[in-house]
């Protein structure tokens, strides 16, 4: 009976993710939105683009920009301090890492403020169950599944800044941010095919993410074992990781 209840809970989550239908915001558009809000915060122009801003928006991946930025650690501490907490996080100088173009993001100097950021958010913000389960390792793993989870915390902090009216006014980015295309149906065959491809890929990713949520729920509620889940949902994470990267390239 307990297993049936867990399965029903998982199925309910799948149904709730598909009804009512709504426009899906891609990770590309979501990343652009985060960048545009962070860019107005002092010093984030350097944190986001330490080697200079790209001359054309097509030349960079906004998802990777955020990934590289937050792996530096200091931007996370600086972002949290914008909330004006009673105990601010020390923001280390990352200039040596930038000047020497060091690629190793696992150094303790960078990891320490990232861990302090995560601990402070879990302590001071009203996070939901999914958000509190996020780990520091999610920031440093080489797959989008982990970093997408970490973005939930980033968005929560930004939302908190907005609700407290602490987020500075948006500044224009030094390139176009028109990631939301014209909602009208294209009149030419090529345009219609591209639009259909993008929408199909976005929907496919949403379905895979729903399946991920279903897997998590049934395992957490002991409907199936972790070993059974590995067999049933084999390669789900790697497929979703590939599809996200593929869609980012399509939208770019």
XYZ file of N, CA, C and O in Angstrom, residues 74-143:
280
model
N 33.831 33.870 -5.308
C 33.665 35.252 -4.846
C 32.352 35.887 -5.330
O 31.702 36.597 -4.554
N 31.921 35.664 -6.583
C 30.652 36.256 -7.014
C 29.461 35.800 -6.175
O 28.523 36.578 -5.955
N 29.494 34.558 -5.694
C 28.408 34.065 -4.848
C 28.374 34.819 -3.526
O 27.306 35.227 -3.050
N 29.542 35.002 -2.917
C 29.619 35.743 -1.653
C 29.165 37.181 -1.860
O 28.410 37.738 -1.049
N 29.606 37.791 -2.951
C 29.230 39.171 -3.250
C 27.731 39.291 -3.481
O 27.101 40.267 -3.028
N 27.150 38.317 -4.164
C 25.705 38.331 -4.409
C 24.939 38.234 -3.098
O 23.980 38.990 -2.867
N 25.340 37.320 -2.228
C 24.651 37.170 -0.951
C 24.753 38.436 -0.106
O 23.781 38.832 0.558
N 25.892 39.096 -0.137
C 26.081 40.318 0.655
C 25.170 41.453 0.217
O 24.955 42.409 0.979
N 24.621 41.365 -0.999
C 23.681 42.389 -1.461
C 22.383 42.364 -0.643
O 21.631 43.340 -0.623
N 22.143 41.243 0.050
C 20.966 41.139 0.913
C 21.136 41.925 2.212
O 20.210 42.000 3.019
N 22.334 42.465 2.418
C 22.667 43.222 3.618
C 22.440 42.404 4.895
O 21.755 42.838 5.830
N 23.019 41.200 4.942
C 22.847 40.345 6.128
C 23.666 40.879 7.296
O 24.626 41.637 7.109
N 23.322 40.494 8.518
C 24.093 40.948 9.679
C 25.536 40.431 9.650
O 26.444 41.099 10.132
N 25.734 39.251 9.075
C 27.073 38.684 8.968
C 27.406 38.493 7.489
O 26.930 37.553 6.856
N 28.215 39.404 6.971
C 28.547 39.327 5.555
C 29.609 38.247 5.334
O 30.338 37.866 6.255
N 29.682 37.763 4.113
C 30.673 36.751 3.734
C 31.894 37.469 3.161
O 31.766 38.389 2.360
N 33.058 37.038 3.583
C 34.292 37.631 3.063
C 34.416 37.320 1.575
O 34.258 36.161 1.154
N 34.693 38.350 0.785
C 34.813 38.197 -0.667
C 36.291 38.234 -1.034
O 36.926 39.289 -0.977
N 36.878 37.108 -1.413
C 38.310 37.082 -1.738
C 38.594 37.762 -3.071
O 37.723 37.875 -3.938
N 39.823 38.194 -3.220
C 40.266 38.795 -4.475
C 40.592 37.678 -5.467
O 41.481 36.858 -5.224
N 39.853 37.621 -6.557
C 40.070 36.552 -7.540
C 40.896 37.026 -8.730
O 41.059 36.282 -9.701
N 41.417 38.247 -8.629
C 42.202 38.787 -9.742
C 43.354 37.878 -10.153
O 43.587 37.687 -11.357
N 44.113 37.282 -9.204
C 45.213 36.389 -9.632
C 44.734 35.230 -10.494
O 45.414 34.837 -11.435
N 43.563 34.669 -10.166
C 43.031 33.560 -10.962
C 42.670 34.030 -12.374
O 42.869 33.319 -13.342
N 42.149 35.243 -12.443
C 41.751 35.776 -13.745
C 42.980 36.141 -14.578
O 43.081 35.788 -15.760
N 43.921 36.834 -13.968
C 45.107 37.288 -14.704
C 45.924 36.118 -15.235
O 46.478 36.177 -16.335
N 45.988 35.040 -14.453
C 46.761 33.873 -14.867
C 45.918 32.856 -15.629
O 46.424 31.800 -16.015
N 44.617 33.197 -15.809
C 43.690 32.329 -16.543
C 43.740 30.893 -16.020
O 43.812 29.926 -16.779
N 43.701 30.787 -14.694
C 43.734 29.464 -14.089
C 42.395 28.769 -14.305
O 41.344 29.336 -14.041
N 42.430 27.561 -14.753
C 41.216 26.818 -15.069
C 40.754 25.915 -13.935
O 39.659 25.384 -13.969
N 41.628 25.707 -12.940
C 41.262 24.824 -11.834
C 40.329 25.566 -10.885
O 40.735 26.479 -10.175
N 39.068 25.177 -10.877
C 38.079 25.834 -10.011
C 37.888 25.076 -8.695
O 36.963 25.342 -7.952
N 38.742 24.096 -8.408
C 38.550 23.278 -7.218
C 39.425 23.731 -6.051
O 39.462 23.071 -5.027
N 40.124 24.848 -6.207
C 40.996 25.307 -5.145
C 40.175 25.819 -3.964
O 39.114 26.419 -4.126
N 40.683 25.587 -2.768
C 39.944 25.933 -1.551
C 39.641 27.422 -1.458
O 38.629 27.826 -0.887
N 40.539 28.255 -1.995
C 40.309 29.701 -1.951
C 39.021 30.071 -2.665
O 38.317 30.999 -2.270
N 38.698 29.348 -3.721
C 37.480 29.609 -4.473
C 36.286 28.888 -3.861
O 35.155 29.381 -3.913
N 36.524 27.712 -3.326
C 35.420 26.898 -2.805
C 34.861 27.430 -1.479
O 33.672 27.289 -1.205
N 35.728 28.041 -0.665
C 35.294 28.484 0.667
C 34.132 29.469 0.604
O 33.114 29.262 1.278
N 34.212 30.574 -0.173
C 33.061 31.486 -0.215
C 31.829 30.851 -0.842
O 30.698 31.216 -0.483
N 32.021 29.897 -1.741
C 30.880 29.205 -2.337
C 30.147 28.381 -1.280
O 28.910 28.374 -1.219
N 30.913 27.696 -0.437
C 30.296 26.925 0.644
C 29.603 27.839 1.652
O 28.495 27.548 2.113
N 30.239 28.962 1.982
C 29.628 29.914 2.922
C 28.334 30.489 2.353
O 27.371 30.700 3.089
N 28.318 30.732 1.056
C 27.113 31.212 0.391
C 25.981 30.198 0.537
O 24.855 30.547 0.909
N 26.286 28.953 0.265
C 25.267 27.910 0.319
C 24.738 27.730 1.734
O 23.521 27.621 1.954
N 25.632 27.733 2.703
C 25.223 27.571 4.104
C 24.379 28.758 4.565
O 23.377 28.574 5.275
N 24.765 29.961 4.165
C 24.011 31.148 4.569
C 22.621 31.140 3.964
O 21.633 31.493 4.641
N 22.504 30.733 2.713
C 21.193 30.692 2.055
C 20.281 29.681 2.743
O 19.096 29.948 2.971
N 20.834 28.522 3.068
C 20.026 27.486 3.726
C 19.621 27.912 5.134
O 18.570 27.512 5.636
N 20.457 28.741 5.759
C 20.178 29.185 7.122
C 19.197 30.355 7.172
O 18.307 30.398 8.038
N 19.346 31.291 6.231
C 18.625 32.560 6.338
C 17.418 32.702 5.417
O 16.561 33.556 5.653
N 17.358 31.894 4.362
C 16.250 31.998 3.423
C 15.301 30.811 3.601
O 15.718 29.720 3.985
N 14.056 31.029 3.320
C 13.051 29.962 3.457
C 13.063 29.106 2.189
O 12.239 29.287 1.286
N 13.987 28.173 2.152
C 14.134 27.331 0.974
C 13.202 26.136 1.045
O 12.872 25.652 2.131
N 12.775 25.660 -0.123
C 11.937 24.475 -0.142
C 12.811 23.218 -0.073
O 14.047 23.292 -0.040
N 12.171 22.069 -0.078
C 12.906 20.810 0.110
C 13.930 20.575 -0.994
O 15.058 20.136 -0.733
N 13.545 20.871 -2.236
C 14.464 20.669 -3.357
C 15.679 21.586 -3.239
O 16.810 21.173 -3.490
N 15.451 22.823 -2.826
C 16.545 23.785 -2.713
C 17.507 23.438 -1.578
O 18.712 23.614 -1.698
N 16.975 22.950 -0.460
C 17.835 22.593 0.674
C 18.672 21.351 0.386
O 19.664 21.093 1.074
N 18.275 20.569 -0.615
C 19.030 19.355 -0.947
C 20.230 19.640 -1.843
O 21.038 18.751 -2.122
N 20.370 20.882 -2.300
C 21.458 21.248 -3.206
C 22.787 21.250 -2.457
O 22.883 21.756 -1.340
N 23.811 20.687 -3.076
C 25.130 20.554 -2.457
C 26.164 21.394 -3.201
O 25.957 21.766 -4.359
N 27.286 21.646 -2.543
C 28.364 22.393 -3.188
C 28.884 21.652 -4.413
O 29.268 22.265 -5.415
N 28.882 20.334 -4.350
C 29.375 19.546 -5.486
C 28.543 19.773 -6.745
O 29.029 19.567 -7.857
N 27.288 20.215 -6.578
C 26.457 20.491 -7.748
C 27.019 21.644 -8.583
O 26.728 21.741 -9.770
N 27.811 22.496 -7.946
C 28.408 23.613 -8.661
C 29.605 23.179 -9.489
O 29.911 23.796 -10.516
N 30.280 22.123 -9.062
C 31.549 21.752 -9.682
C 31.475 20.498 -10.547
O 32.465 20.131 -11.172
N 30.345 19.844 -10.579
C 30.202 18.698 -11.473
C 30.125 19.172 -12.918
O 29.645 20.263 -13.202
N 30.575 18.322 -13.830
C 30.603 18.693 -15.246
C 29.354 18.212 -15.982
O 29.436 17.561 -17.014
N 28.196 18.501 -15.429
C 26.958 18.192 -16.142
C 25.904 19.242 -15.803
O 25.898 19.804 -14.709
